[in-house]
Each structure stands twice: as C-alpha cells, then as structure tokens.
Coordinates of C-alpha atoms and ligand atoms in Angstrom, one line a residue:
X361 CA -14.2 2.6 -5.2
X362 CA -12.7 1.5 -2.1
X363 CA -13.4 3.6 1.8
X364 CA -13.2 7.3 0.0
X365 CA -14.9 8.7 3.5
X366 CA -14.4 12.2 4.8
X367 CA -13.3 10.7 7.6
X368 CA -10.4 9.6 6.1
X369 CA -9.8 12.9 4.4
X370 CA -9.4 14.9 7.2
X371 CA -6.9 11.5 8.7
X372 CA -3.5 13.6 8.6
X373 CA -4.7 17.2 9.0
X374 CA -6.9 16.2 11.9
X375 CA -6.0 15.0 15.9
X376 CA -3.1 12.8 14.7
X377 CA -0.7 15.6 13.8
X378 CA -0.2 16.8 17.2
X379 CA 0.5 13.3 18.9
X380 CA 2.8 13.1 15.8
X381 CA 5.2 15.5 16.2
X382 CA 5.6 13.8 19.9
X383 CA 7.1 11.2 17.9
X384 CA 10.2 13.3 16.8
X385 CA 12.4 11.9 13.8
X386 CA 15.2 14.1 12.5
X387 CA 13.2 15.4 10.1
X388 CA 11.1 17.1 12.5
X389 CA 13.9 18.4 14.7
X390 CA 15.3 19.9 11.7
X391 CA 12.2 22.2 10.8
X392 CA 11.4 22.8 14.8
X393 CA 15.3 24.2 15.1
X394 CA 15.0 26.3 11.3
X395 CA 11.4 27.9 12.0
X396 CA 12.9 28.3 15.2
X397 CA 15.5 30.6 13.7
X398 CA 13.6 32.1 11.0
X399 CA 15.8 29.9 8.5
X400 CA 12.8 29.1 6.9
X401 CA 9.5 31.1 7.1
X402 CA 6.9 28.1 6.2
X403 CA 6.7 24.1 5.5
X404 CA 5.5 23.6 2.1
X405 CA 6.8 20.3 0.9
X406 CA 5.0 17.6 -1.9
X407 CA 4.6 15.2 -2.5
X408 CA 6.4 13.9 -6.0
X409 CA 4.4 10.4 -7.7
X410 CA 5.5 9.4 -11.3
X411 CA 2.2 8.5 -12.5
X412 CA 4.4 5.1 -14.3
X413 CA 2.8 2.5 -11.8
X414 CA 0.2 2.0 -8.5
X415 CA 1.4 4.0 -4.9
X416 CA 2.2 1.2 -2.7
X417 CA 3.3 1.0 1.3
X418 CA 6.7 2.8 0.5
X419 CA 4.7 5.6 -0.9
X420 CA 2.6 5.6 2.3
X421 CA 5.7 6.4 4.5
X422 CA 6.3 10.0 2.4
X423 CA 3.1 10.7 2.2
X424 CA 2.2 10.7 5.8
X425 CA 5.7 12.6 5.9
X426 CA 5.1 15.0 3.7
X427 CA 1.7 15.7 4.3
X428 CA 2.4 15.5 7.8
X429 CA 4.9 17.7 8.8
X430 CA 3.4 20.5 6.7
X431 CA 0.5 19.6 8.6
X432 CA 1.7 19.7 11.5
X433 CA 3.4 23.2 11.3
X434 CA 0.1 24.6 8.8
X435 CA 2.1 24.1 6.4
X436 CA 1.3 23.4 2.4
X437 CA 1.8 20.1 0.9
X438 CA 1.6 19.9 -3.1
X439 CA 1.3 16.9 -4.5
X440 CA 3.1 16.9 -8.2
X441 CA 3.1 14.4 -10.8
X442 CA 6.4 13.9 -11.9
X443 CA 5.5 13.1 -15.7
X444 CA 8.7 13.6 -17.6
X445 CA 9.2 9.8 -19.1
X446 CA 6.0 9.7 -21.3
X447 CA 6.6 6.5 -22.7
X448 CA 5.8 4.3 -19.1
X449 CA 3.1 6.8 -18.0
X450 CA -1.0 7.0 -18.3
X451 CA -3.6 8.5 -17.1
X452 CA -4.8 5.5 -15.7
X453 CA -2.3 6.1 -12.9
X454 CA -3.0 9.8 -12.5
X455 CA -6.3 8.9 -11.4
X456 CA -5.2 6.2 -9.0
X457 CA -2.7 8.1 -7.5
X458 CA -4.8 10.8 -6.5
X459 CA -7.9 8.6 -5.1
X460 CA -4.6 6.6 -3.0
X461 CA -3.7 9.6 -2.1
X462 CA -6.6 11.1 -0.8
X463 CA -7.4 7.6 0.9
X464 CA -4.5 7.5 2.9
X465 CA -5.5 11.7 4.1
X466 CA -3.3 13.7 2.0
X467 CA -5.5 17.2 1.3
X468 CA -3.6 18.8 -1.5
X469 CA -6.0 21.5 -2.5
X470 CA -6.2 23.0 -5.4
X471 CA -1.9 22.2 -5.9
X472 CA -1.9 19.7 -7.9
X473 CA 0.7 20.7 -9.9
X474 CA 2.3 17.8 -13.1
X475 CA 6.1 18.5 -14.5
X476 CA 4.9 18.7 -17.4
X477 CA 2.7 22.4 -16.3
X478 CA 6.2 23.4 -16.3
X479 CA 8.1 22.1 -20.1
X480 CA 8.0 25.5 -21.3
X481 CA 9.7 27.1 -18.7
X482 CA 11.8 24.2 -18.2
X483 CA 12.6 24.9 -21.2
X484 CA 13.5 28.0 -21.0
X485 CA 15.4 27.8 -18.4
X486 CA 17.6 25.3 -20.4
X487 CA 18.0 28.4 -23.0
X488 CA 19.3 30.2 -20.2
X489 CA 22.5 27.3 -19.2
X490 CA 23.5 27.2 -22.6
X491 CA 23.4 30.9 -23.1
X492 CA 25.8 31.4 -19.7
X493 CA 27.8 28.7 -20.9
X494 CA 26.5 26.1 -18.7
X495 CA 24.9 23.6 -20.9
X496 CA 26.0 22.2 -24.8
X497 CA 24.9 20.2 -26.8
X498 CA 26.5 16.5 -27.4
X499 CA 26.1 14.5 -29.8
X500 CA 28.2 11.3 -28.2
X501 CA 25.7 8.4 -28.5
X502 CA 24.8 7.1 -25.5
X503 CA 27.2 4.6 -25.3
X504 CA 30.1 6.8 -25.9
X505 CA 28.6 9.2 -23.6
X506 CA 28.6 6.4 -20.8
X507 CA 32.3 5.9 -21.6
X508 CA 33.6 9.0 -21.6
X509 CA 31.8 9.4 -18.1
X510 CA 34.9 7.6 -15.9
X511 CA 34.7 5.4 -13.1
X512 CA 34.3 5.9 -9.2
X513 CA 38.0 5.3 -9.5
X514 CA 39.0 7.6 -12.9
X515 CA 37.8 10.7 -13.7
X516 CA 35.7 11.2 -17.2
X517 CA 36.6 12.7 -20.4
X518 CA 35.7 15.7 -22.2
X519 CA 33.6 15.1 -25.1
X520 CA 34.7 16.5 -28.1
X521 CA 31.4 18.5 -28.2
X522 CA 32.0 20.0 -25.3
X523 CA 33.5 23.2 -26.0
X524 CA 30.4 23.7 -28.2
X525 CA 29.8 27.3 -29.1
X526 CA 26.5 29.2 -27.6
X527 CA 25.4 29.8 -30.8
X528 CA 25.6 26.2 -32.2
X529 CA 24.1 24.6 -28.9
X530 CA 21.7 27.3 -29.1
X531 CA 20.6 26.7 -32.6
X532 CA 20.9 22.8 -31.8
X533 CA 18.6 22.5 -28.4
X534 CA 16.2 24.6 -30.8
X535 CA 16.4 22.4 -33.8
X536 CA 15.8 19.2 -31.0
X537 CA 12.7 20.7 -29.7
X538 CA 11.1 21.4 -33.0
X539 CA 11.6 17.3 -34.1
X540 CA 13.9 18.0 -36.4
X541 CA 16.4 14.8 -35.6
X542 CA 15.8 11.7 -34.6
X543 CA 15.8 9.5 -31.0
X544 CA 19.6 9.3 -29.2
X545 CA 21.4 12.1 -31.7
X546 CA 22.1 14.7 -29.4
X547 CA 21.2 15.2 -25.6
X548 CA 21.4 18.8 -23.5
X549 CA 24.3 18.2 -21.0
X550 CA 24.9 20.7 -17.7
X551 CA 28.4 21.8 -18.7
X552 CA 30.2 21.2 -14.7
X553 CA 33.3 18.6 -14.0
X554 CA 34.2 15.9 -16.1
X555 CA 36.2 14.8 -12.8
X556 CA 34.2 15.7 -10.2
X557 CA 34.3 12.8 -7.5
X558 CA 30.8 12.7 -7.7
X559 CA 29.7 10.8 -10.9
X560 CA 26.3 12.4 -11.1
X561 CA 28.2 16.2 -11.7
X562 CA 30.3 14.9 -14.5
X563 CA 28.0 16.8 -16.9
X564 CA 24.8 14.9 -16.4
X565 CA 22.6 14.9 -18.8
X566 CA 19.5 17.1 -18.8
X567 CA 17.8 17.0 -21.8
X568 CA 17.0 13.8 -24.5
X569 CA 15.1 14.0 -27.2
X570 CA 12.1 11.3 -27.5
X571 CA 9.5 11.4 -30.0
X572 CA 7.0 9.5 -28.4
X573 CA 3.1 11.1 -26.9
X574 CA 3.1 12.7 -23.6
X575 CA -0.9 12.0 -21.9
X576 CA -0.8 15.8 -21.0
X577 CA 0.9 17.3 -23.4
X578 CA -0.1 14.7 -26.7
X579 CA 2.9 15.2 -29.3
X580 CA 3.8 19.0 -28.5
X581 CA 7.1 17.9 -27.5
X582 CA 10.1 16.0 -28.5
X583 CA 12.5 16.3 -26.2
X584 CA 11.9 15.9 -22.6
X585 CA 13.7 16.8 -19.6
X586 CA 15.6 14.7 -17.0
X587 CA 14.4 14.2 -13.1
X588 CA 17.4 16.0 -11.9
X589 CA 16.8 18.7 -13.7
X590 CA 12.7 18.9 -13.2
X591 CA 12.8 17.9 -9.5
X592 CA 15.0 21.2 -8.5
X593 CA 13.1 23.8 -10.8
X594 CA 9.4 22.3 -9.7
X595 CA 10.5 22.7 -6.4
X596 CA 11.9 25.7 -6.7
X597 CA 9.0 27.2 -9.1
X598 CA 7.0 26.0 -6.2
X599 CA 8.3 27.0 -3.5
X600 CA 9.0 24.5 -1.9
X601 CA 10.6 24.9 1.6
X602 CA 11.2 21.0 2.5
X603 CA 12.6 18.9 -0.8
X604 CA 12.0 15.5 1.3
X605 CA 13.2 12.7 -0.2
X606 CA 14.6 9.1 -0.1
X607 CA 18.4 8.4 0.4
X608 CA 19.4 6.6 -3.0
X609 CA 19.1 10.4 -4.0
X610 CA 21.9 11.9 -1.6
X611 CA 24.4 12.2 -4.5
X612 CA 22.0 14.0 -6.9
X613 CA 21.9 16.6 -3.9
X614 CA 25.0 18.1 -5.2
X615 CA 23.1 18.7 -8.3
X616 CA 19.9 19.7 -7.2
X617 CA 21.6 22.3 -5.3
X618 CA 24.0 23.1 -8.8
X619 CA 21.1 24.0 -10.9
X620 CA 19.2 26.1 -8.7
X621 CA 22.2 27.9 -7.8
X622 CA 23.5 28.4 -11.3
X623 CA 20.0 29.7 -12.5
X624 CA 19.6 31.8 -9.3
X625 CA 16.4 30.9 -8.1
X626 CA 14.6 30.0 -4.7
X627 CA 16.7 27.2 -3.1
X628 CA 14.6 24.6 -1.9
X629 CA 16.4 22.5 0.0
X630 CA 16.5 18.2 -0.3
X631 CA 16.8 16.0 3.1
X632 CA 16.7 12.1 2.4
X633 CA 15.2 9.7 4.4
X634 CA 15.5 5.6 4.5
X635 CA 13.1 4.1 2.2
X636 CA 10.8 1.8 3.4
X637 CA 11.2 -2.1 3.1
X638 CA 9.3 -4.9 4.5
X639 CA 9.6 -8.3 5.1
X640 CA 8.0 -10.6 2.6
X641 CA 6.9 -7.8 0.4
X642 CA 8.3 -6.1 -3.1
X643 CA 8.0 -2.3 -2.7
X644 CA 9.1 -1.5 -6.8
X645 CA 7.2 -0.5 -9.2
X646 CA 8.7 -2.3 -12.2
X647 CA 8.9 -5.4 -9.5
X648 CA 5.2 -4.8 -8.7
X649 CA 4.3 -4.5 -12.2
X650 CA 6.0 -7.2 -13.3
X651 CA 3.4 -9.4 -10.8
X652 CA 0.8 -7.7 -13.2
X653 CA 1.8 -8.6 -16.2
X654 CA 2.6 -12.1 -15.7
X655 CA -0.3 -12.8 -13.8
X656 CA 1.6 -13.8 -9.9
X657 CA -1.8 -11.6 -9.2
X658 CA -5.2 -10.4 -10.4
X659 CA -4.8 -6.7 -10.8
X660 CA -2.9 -3.6 -9.1
X661 CA -5.9 -3.7 -6.6
X662 CA -5.1 -7.3 -5.5
X663 CA -5.3 -7.8 -1.9
X664 CA -2.1 -9.2 -1.4
X665 CA -0.1 -6.6 -3.4
X666 CA 1.3 -3.9 -1.5
X667 CA -0.4 -1.7 -3.2
X668 CA -3.1 1.4 -1.0
X669 CA -5.3 0.0 -4.0
X670 CA -4.7 -3.2 -3.0
X671 CA -4.4 -3.1 0.7
X672 CA -8.1 -0.9 0.5
X673 CA -9.9 -3.7 -1.2
X674 CA -8.4 -6.4 1.0
X675 CA -10.3 -4.1 4.3
X676 CA -7.3 -2.8 5.6
X677 CA -8.6 1.3 7.0
X678 CA -6.0 4.1 6.1
X679 CA -5.4 5.2 10.0
X680 CA -3.8 1.6 10.6
X681 CA -1.7 2.4 7.9
X682 CA -1.1 6.5 9.2
X683 CA -0.2 4.9 13.1
X684 CA 2.2 1.9 10.8
X685 CA 3.9 4.8 9.4
X686 CA 3.9 6.7 12.5
X687 CA 5.2 3.5 15.1
X688 CA 8.2 2.7 12.6
X689 CA 9.4 6.4 12.5
X690 CA 11.7 8.5 9.9
X691 CA 15.4 8.1 10.0
X692 CA 18.5 7.8 8.1
X693 CA 19.1 4.2 8.9
X694 CA 17.9 1.7 6.3
X695 CA 15.9 -1.3 7.8
X696 CA 13.5 -3.9 6.8
X697 CA 10.2 -3.3 9.1
X698 CA 8.5 -6.9 9.5
X699 CA 5.2 -7.3 8.2
X700 CA 3.9 -8.5 11.5
X701 CA 4.2 -5.1 12.5
X702 CA 2.1 -4.2 10.0
X703 CA -1.0 -6.6 10.8
X704 CA -1.0 -5.6 14.7
X705 CA -1.9 -2.0 13.4
X706 CA -4.4 -3.2 11.4
X707 CA -5.5 -5.7 13.9
X708 CA -5.7 -3.2 16.6
X709 CA -7.8 -0.5 14.7
X710 CA -10.1 -2.9 13.5
X711 CA -10.2 -4.2 16.9
X712 CA -11.9 -1.0 17.8
X713 CA -13.5 -0.8 15.1
X714 CA -15.2 -3.6 13.4
X715 CA -18.7 -4.8 14.4
X716 CA -18.8 -8.4 15.5
X717 CA -20.7 -11.6 13.3
X718 CA -20.3 -15.1 13.3
X719 CA -19.5 -17.2 10.2
X720 CA -18.3 -20.5 9.8
X721 CA -16.1 -21.5 7.3
X722 CA -15.4 -24.9 7.9
X723 CA -18.5 -26.2 8.6
X724 CA -19.5 -29.4 10.6
X725 CA -23.6 -30.0 11.3
X726 CA -24.9 -29.9 14.7
X727 CA -28.4 -31.1 15.4
X728 CA -29.8 -30.7 18.8
X729 CA -32.0 -33.1 19.6
X730 CA -33.6 -32.0 22.0
X731 CA -34.6 -28.7 20.4
X732 CA -38.0 -28.5 19.1
X733 CA -38.1 -28.8 14.9
X734 CA -39.5 -25.4 13.6
X735 CA -38.1 -23.0 16.5
X736 CA -36.8 -20.0 15.6
X737 CA -34.9 -17.9 18.7
X738 CA -33.3 -14.6 17.3
X739 CA -30.3 -13.9 19.9
X740 CA -29.0 -10.7 20.8
X741 CA -24.9 -10.4 19.3
X742 CA -23.2 -7.4 20.5
X743 CA -21.7 -5.8 18.1
X744 CA -18.9 -4.4 19.9
X745 CA -18.4 -6.3 23.0
X746 CA -16.6 -3.4 24.5
X747 CA -19.0 -0.8 23.7
X748 CA -22.2 -1.9 24.6
X749 CA -24.0 1.8 23.3
X750 CA -23.3 0.3 19.4
X751 CA -25.9 -2.2 20.1
X752 CA -26.7 -5.8 18.7
X753 CA -27.3 -8.0 15.4
X754 CA -30.1 -10.0 16.0
X755 CA -29.1 -13.6 15.0
X756 CA -30.9 -16.6 14.3
X757 CA -31.5 -19.8 16.4
X758 CA -32.5 -23.4 15.2
X759 CA -32.7 -27.2 15.5
X760 CA -29.8 -27.2 13.1
X761 CA -26.4 -25.5 13.6
X762 CA -23.1 -25.5 11.8
X763 CA -20.0 -24.8 13.9
X764 CA -16.0 -25.4 12.6
X765 CA -15.4 -28.7 12.0
X766 CA -11.8 -27.6 14.1
X767 CA -13.7 -27.1 17.2
X768 CA -15.1 -30.9 17.0
X769 CA -12.3 -33.1 17.5
X770 CA -13.4 -37.2 18.4
X771 CA -10.0 -37.8 20.3
X772 CA -9.7 -34.6 22.1
X773 CA -5.7 -34.3 23.1
X774 CA -5.7 -33.2 26.7
X775 CA -7.0 -29.6 27.1
X776 CA -9.1 -29.4 24.5
X777 CA -12.0 -27.4 25.3
X778 CA -13.8 -27.2 22.5
X779 CA -16.5 -30.1 21.5
X780 CA -16.1 -33.6 21.7
X781 CA -18.0 -36.7 22.5
X782 CA -19.9 -36.5 25.8
X783 CA -18.6 -33.0 26.2
X784 CA -20.7 -29.8 27.1
X785 CA -19.7 -26.2 25.5
X786 CA -21.2 -23.2 25.3
X787 CA -22.3 -21.8 21.8
X788 CA -21.8 -17.9 21.7
X789 CA -24.6 -15.8 23.2
X790 CA -27.4 -19.2 22.7
X791 CA -27.4 -22.6 25.0
X792 CA -25.0 -24.8 26.3
X793 CA -24.7 -27.9 24.5
X794 CA -23.8 -31.2 25.2
X795 CA -22.0 -34.2 22.6
X796 CA -24.3 -37.2 21.9
X797 CA -23.4 -38.8 19.2
X798 CA -21.2 -38.8 15.8
X799 CA -23.1 -39.3 12.7
X800 CA -20.6 -40.5 10.2
X801 CA -21.2 -41.5 5.9
X802 CA -20.4 -44.0 3.9
X803 CA -17.2 -43.4 4.0
X804 CA -16.4 -43.1 7.8
X805 CA -16.3 -39.1 8.0
X806 CA -18.3 -36.9 10.4
X807 CA -21.1 -35.7 8.7
X808 CA -23.1 -34.7 11.8
X809 CA -23.0 -33.8 15.6
X810 CA -26.3 -34.9 17.4
X811 CA -26.3 -33.2 20.6
X812 CA -28.7 -31.9 23.2
X813 CA -29.1 -28.2 24.3
X814 CA -29.8 -26.8 27.9
X815 CA -32.7 -24.7 27.9
X816 CA -32.0 -23.1 30.8
X817 CA -29.1 -21.8 29.7
X818 CA -30.1 -19.2 27.3
X819 CA -27.7 -16.3 26.4
X820 CA -25.2 -18.4 27.2
X821 CA -24.9 -17.8 31.2
X822 CA -24.5 -20.6 33.3
X823 CA -28.1 -22.0 34.7
X824 CA -26.2 -23.8 38.0
X825 CA -23.4 -22.1 38.1
X826 CA -21.8 -24.9 36.3
X827 CA -18.8 -24.1 34.3
X828 CA -17.8 -24.7 30.8
X829 CA -14.5 -23.8 29.2
X830 CA -15.2 -24.0 25.8
X831 CA -17.2 -21.4 24.2
X832 CA -17.9 -21.9 20.5
X833 CA -19.0 -19.5 17.4
X834 CA -21.7 -20.9 15.4
X835 CA -24.8 -20.1 12.5
X836 CA -27.8 -21.3 11.8
X837 CA -28.1 -24.0 9.1
X838 CA -31.0 -22.9 7.6
X839 CA -30.6 -19.0 7.6
X840 CA -26.8 -19.1 6.7
X841 CA -25.9 -17.7 3.9
X842 CA -23.2 -19.1 2.0
X843 CA -20.4 -16.6 0.9
X844 CA -16.8 -16.8 -1.0
X845 CA -14.4 -16.5 1.5
X846 CA -10.6 -15.4 0.6
X847 CA -8.2 -16.2 3.3
X848 CA -4.9 -14.4 2.5
X849 CA -1.3 -14.9 3.1
X850 CA 1.8 -13.2 2.7
X851 CA 2.5 -13.5 -1.2
X852 CA 6.2 -14.0 -0.8
X853 CA 8.0 -17.1 0.7
X854 CA 10.9 -15.3 2.3
X855 CA 11.6 -12.6 4.3
X856 CA 13.7 -10.8 1.6
X857 CA 12.5 -11.8 -2.3
X858 CA 15.0 -9.5 -3.5
X859 CA 17.1 -11.8 -2.2
X860 CA 17.5 -14.4 -4.2
X861 CA 19.2 -17.5 -5.5
X862 CA 21.5 -17.5 -8.6
X863 CA 19.9 -18.6 -11.6
X864 CA 16.4 -17.9 -10.3
X865 CA 14.3 -14.7 -9.9
X866 CA 11.8 -13.3 -7.3
X867 CA 8.5 -14.4 -8.6
X868 CA 10.2 -18.2 -8.1
X869 CA 9.9 -17.2 -4.3
X870 CA 6.0 -16.6 -4.3
X871 CA 3.7 -18.2 -2.0
X872 CA 1.6 -20.7 -4.2
X873 CA -1.1 -20.8 -1.2
X874 CA -1.3 -16.9 -0.9
X875 CA -5.0 -17.1 -1.8
X876 CA -7.5 -20.1 -0.5
X877 CA -11.1 -19.8 -1.7
X878 CA -13.4 -21.5 0.7
X879 CA -17.4 -21.2 0.6
X880 CA -18.5 -20.2 4.2
X881 CA -21.4 -19.7 6.0
X882 CA -22.3 -16.4 7.1
X883 CA -24.7 -15.0 9.7
X884 CA -27.9 -13.7 7.4
X885 CA -27.2 -9.8 7.7
X886 CA -24.4 -9.9 5.9
X887 CA -25.4 -10.9 3.1
X888 CA -26.0 -7.4 2.0
X889 CA -22.8 -5.9 3.4
X890 CA -21.5 -2.7 1.0
X891 CA -18.3 -3.2 -0.4
X892 CA -15.3 -1.8 1.6
X893 CA -17.4 -2.9 4.7
X894 CA -15.5 -4.2 7.5
X895 CA -16.5 -6.7 10.1
X896 CA -15.0 -9.4 12.7
X897 CA -16.0 -12.9 12.4
X898 CA -15.3 -14.1 15.5
X899 CA -12.6 -16.5 16.5
X900 CA -11.9 -15.9 12.6
X901 CA -10.2 -12.5 11.9
X902 CA -11.4 -9.2 10.1
X903 CA -13.1 -9.4 6.4
X904 CA -14.3 -6.7 3.9
X905 CA -17.2 -7.2 1.9
X906 CA -14.9 -7.1 -1.4
X907 CA -16.3 -4.9 -4.8
X908 CA -17.2 -8.6 -6.2
X909 CA -19.7 -8.8 -4.0
X910 CA -23.3 -8.8 -3.9
X911 CA -26.2 -10.1 -2.1
X912 CA -26.7 -12.8 -4.8
X913 CA -22.8 -14.0 -4.3
X914 CA -21.1 -12.7 -1.4
X915 CA -17.5 -12.0 -0.8
X916 CA -15.4 -11.4 1.6
X917 CA -11.6 -10.5 2.0
X918 CA -9.8 -11.7 5.1
X919 CA -8.0 -8.7 6.1
X920 CA -6.1 -10.2 8.4
X921 CA -6.5 -13.2 11.0
X922 CA -7.1 -12.7 14.8
X923 CA -3.8 -14.5 15.8
X924 CA -2.5 -17.0 14.2
X925 CA -5.0 -18.7 12.5
X926 CA -4.1 -19.0 9.0
X927 CA -2.7 -22.4 9.5
X928 CA -5.7 -24.2 10.7
X929 CA -7.6 -22.6 8.6
X930 CA -5.7 -23.3 5.1
X931 CA -5.6 -27.3 6.8
X932 CA -9.2 -26.9 7.1
X933 CA -9.9 -25.6 3.5
X934 CA -7.7 -28.1 2.0
X935 CA -9.5 -31.0 3.5
X936 CA -12.9 -28.9 2.6
X937 CA -11.9 -29.0 -1.2
X938 CA -10.2 -32.2 -1.3
Ligands
LIG1304 P1 9.5 2.4 -6.8 O1 11.1 2.2 -6.6 O2 8.8 1.7 -6.3 O3 9.8 3.0 -8.7 P2 10.5 5.3 -6.7 O4 10.5 6.1 -6.3 O5 10.6 5.4 -7.9 O6 9.1 4.3 -6.3 P3 8.0 7.8 -7.4 O7 7.1 7.5 -7.8 O8 9.4 8.4 -7.7 O9 8.4 5.9 -6.6 O10 8.0 7.9 -5.7 C1 7.5 8.8 -5.4 C2 7.9 9.2 -3.9 O11 7.8 8.5 -2.7 C3 9.3 10.2 -3.5 O12 9.6 11.1 -2.8 C4 9.8 8.4 -3.2 O13 11.1 8.6 -2.5 C5 9.2 8.1 -2.3 N1 8.8 6.6 -2.3 C6 8.8 6.3 -2.9 N2 9.3 4.5 -2.4 C7 9.2 4.2 -1.2 C8 9.7 3.5 0.3 N3 10.2 2.3 -0.5 N4 9.8 4.2 1.0 C9 9.4 5.3 1.1 N5 9.7 6.6 0.1 C10 9.2 5.6 -1.2
LIG1305 MG1 11.3 7.3 -9.0

C-alpha cells in the first residue's frame, strides 16, 4: 500500500537529523542541558497512539518530535499502543498506525509495545498501592463520584468508602478482576487528596470494570486500567526518559509523578508541547471518525482527509511532511498553522523530485491544417528541466491536438498571451502555431480551432528571432489516454471548522466542492504509472496515480496545484460536466 519505500524508512534517522537539531526548540534545549549536566544518560522517548482511529497530521508532529529527538541524540524511540479502551480499539487501527509511522520514517526497531503487555504488572502495582494504603475500592456510582469531586472553586468530599480496610479493598479488587461484578459497580481509586486544588488529584480512578473483549487479551480481563495510571507506569517500565505529550495533559503531570514516586519505580519525566492545529482542518480522531461514519468522505484514506493515509494516497511525500513539521517547530504556545504552509512544503519537495508530463484536463481540439495527415513526430520533454541528467520523455505530436479550453479566448483581454484568433503561441517543446479559424457546433459552442504551424520552429525554439509570449501544454488527440482526474480542494469552508455557529455542527461547514472529478487526457506513457507514483502535469499541478488506477482506467489525484489554479480548473470542470 502506498509508498512504503526503504528511502522513507531511514528518513527521520538520516541526514535530516543534524539539520533538525539546529532548529532548536525548548525541548531540544532542555535535552541538551540535561545531557550536559548528566541529569539524563540517554534520550529514550515513545510515540504512544491509542489504536482507536487512524493517525493524522497532529500525530505527525508527535512522531517527528519523538523519533527525531531520539535519533539526533543517538537514543531510542518506542512505539507503544495505548490500548486500554477495548470497545473503541481494534487490530485494523493497530496495523494502520504501524504502516503510517513507518511511512513517515519512524523506526522503532523491535520495540513495539502495548499497554496490554503490562496488564499483569499494572494489576500487581495496583494491589501494591492498596496494601500501602494508597488506593481503595470505591462503590459510589459514576454520577456520585462526579458529585463528590467538587469543582474548581469547591473542594471535593471523601467517599464513604474511602476508609475501607486494606483487606476489604484487596478482596473486592480481586473479585472485580475475576468478573464477579457488573460494569460500574466498583472502581479502584488512588487515595490522594479530595481537597487538592488540582481536580485530577482528587482520588483519581485507576481501574474500572468493563466486561469487554480486548483485541489482544481477549476475555481475560474484566477490569481495565485508566490512561493516567497506565501511561506513566508503561513509560517507567520501558525506561522512557522523556515522556513528551500535548498541553492538555499539563494538569495530569502531578498524578504522573505521584504514581511513579509512590510506587518508587523509575522516574520518567513528562514535558508538554502545543498541539498542532491547522486551518481548514479538524485534527481529532473523534471528528475524523464522524466524517467517515457519516459518509462525508469515502474512508480514512480519502485524499481529502488530514490522515497520514489520506495524505499518502493523495501523493504527499513523507519528506514534505517532515519538512513541514520541522518548519512549524515545537513550542508551548497554542497557535493555528496556515494550511498553505503545508502546501508550500509539498510543492517544494515535489518540484525538486517529480517527473514532468503533459495532460489536458478540459480539452479543446486544435487541428493543424498544414501538418501532414497521418504524420507523427516524437519529441523529448525533459523529465525535469532543472535536472537534464534525468533524461526526457518521448511525446508524440500529430495533426490533431488537445489544448486547455482556458488557454484560448475568442475575445482576449489585454495581456492575454495565450491563443486567440490570429495569435501565435509556442506549443511546449514542439512548434509555433497560429490560430486561423474558430469552428463552432450547431449550438454555437467552440468545437475546434483550425491552426497553422511553422515547420521551422520544431523544438519550440524561435525560427527567425520572432518572439511569442505564450507557451501552452498539449497532448496529441489520437495518442492521448482518457483518465479520471480527481481535483481536491479544502474539506472545510471555514478556517476554523470547529468554531461553528449556534445550532450547527462542524460537518455543516464541509465544502460541497472538495472533490471534482474530470476526464482529462494524459500522455500515453502515463497509462501504466503504478499507484503511488507522482508526476507534475505541466502548468497544472502535482498529481499521483491513485490506488484505483489501471491501464484500462487510469486514475490520478491532484496532490497540490502549482499555484492557485484551483478556481480556474473548477470553473472549467463545471462547464465540461454541464
Ligand atoms: P485525538 O484528539 O485526535 O484523538 P489523541 O491525543 O487522543 O488525539 P493519541 O492516539 O492518544 O491521540 O495520540 C498519540 C500521541 O499523539 C499523543 O502523544 C498525543 O499527544 C499526540 N498528538 C495527538 N494529536 C496531536 C496534535 N494535534 N498535535 C501534536 N501531537 C498530537
Ligand atoms: Mg488520546
């Protein structure tokens, strides 16, 4: 699937590492200080996704940060699945996450872990806390626990079960484990401080009863540990020195430290950084699941989705994502990044690496009246004009061609240098042509342009020093292959889709025109381009052969326009399909 190349695999550990370290941020600065002072011996991080959805651009930031800082300092980064919510998690998500992390360049070696690997040890630590008098089984209902917890301005109240004896709590906890009680009857809570100013410290729940099968442990467990209790212990058991997470966990840090200190096990250290937010995008698995389930998109890997699998399918190279993450940096301040910045990084990388080809998306026929019928000439279109060593594509030229409808105007405005009656233009890498006559059909629509060519202008060079300003892309009508081309625009109309008007939900600001399918005509050599392969259609943008492509029915996704060609093509596509 996709571009799971070895090249991408070595990415985060490759040459980019040194470069990244120069773009220093507060985390890298902290690491440098710690290592210099001997406070830490090794940079050991982890990327800890919950397998309850596909990874998105926000995760890319976390992946690049965790794998990046470790690689830069000769350290290690683990992949750890935070799989403590069996109802929402699945093997499908685990597999997708593994291939997405690998695609982006994360290399976790043989260190692939699961919170569920530690269920036995988490359980014995819990018994230990009970024996230490640091945890107790509470029998209040969920609603009561919430009510007893107090508010930001009022302290909480002790549960009537808080002083349960160690023996009673131990007995109940074991019976919870053995499946004796229904969901919600008891929970295990840490015994900390119901008056703590930090609400998270008011006797947080550590375990709850869930009669649910787990995708890895099956029916073995009837109780599952909560995130705050699980995460710090997993970090500690793996020897994680830097536990990097997003800012919403800042208040959880106190509990993180409490658990490790109380159990007196290896002290991993949590540091928070700002989440990535992007304009015109939602980055929350919950919302992305909604888009998939309600059918607003065609699946997790729909090329309009901000998921890594969607971006990959769209043709975005992992190198461009890593560059993007490096440019936005890591900070403690929340901010919203403009989507245009991501597009810039994609264009920059594709410009340097994509082969060129010609395709016409909204065709207008050109007949060259003085070109011999049946004749075909093959010309060389450089694969990359800036890198002649890459060679050329052999492109057929013949009497009947297609050009882009938009490259012709019957009544040209000022400074229109493309084709119009009587005007002369250069056909890219071929000949100069002059428009002699405009043919119309019975309805008065332009059906073809009758042109003449200058046989002396072969190769697109100027025959007698005569200058033409416009250069058009084209394809030979009889050789070109029809292809389904999918043109994408932003999925949302608003910069911040989550800031919805009263009575609306975020899907209400979906862009109804985020996908436009057109039938284009592509260079015949592209017919068998393998899925995932990228190409620049000259003057139109960067495209990628879709997973659905086949020689019988080529399908291309537009990854990104060259500049702002969207509005233009959208109009053409509409007039073509109407
Ligand atoms: P979501 O809100 O989309 O469900 P999550 O934080 O619940 O995301 P996890 O699978 O728990 O998703 O995340 C794995 C790691 O990725 C965590 O360390 C998390 O902090 C980080 N992460 C998630 N979203 C972002 C984001 N937008 N920017 C940076 N890091 C993120
Ligand atoms: Mg989460």
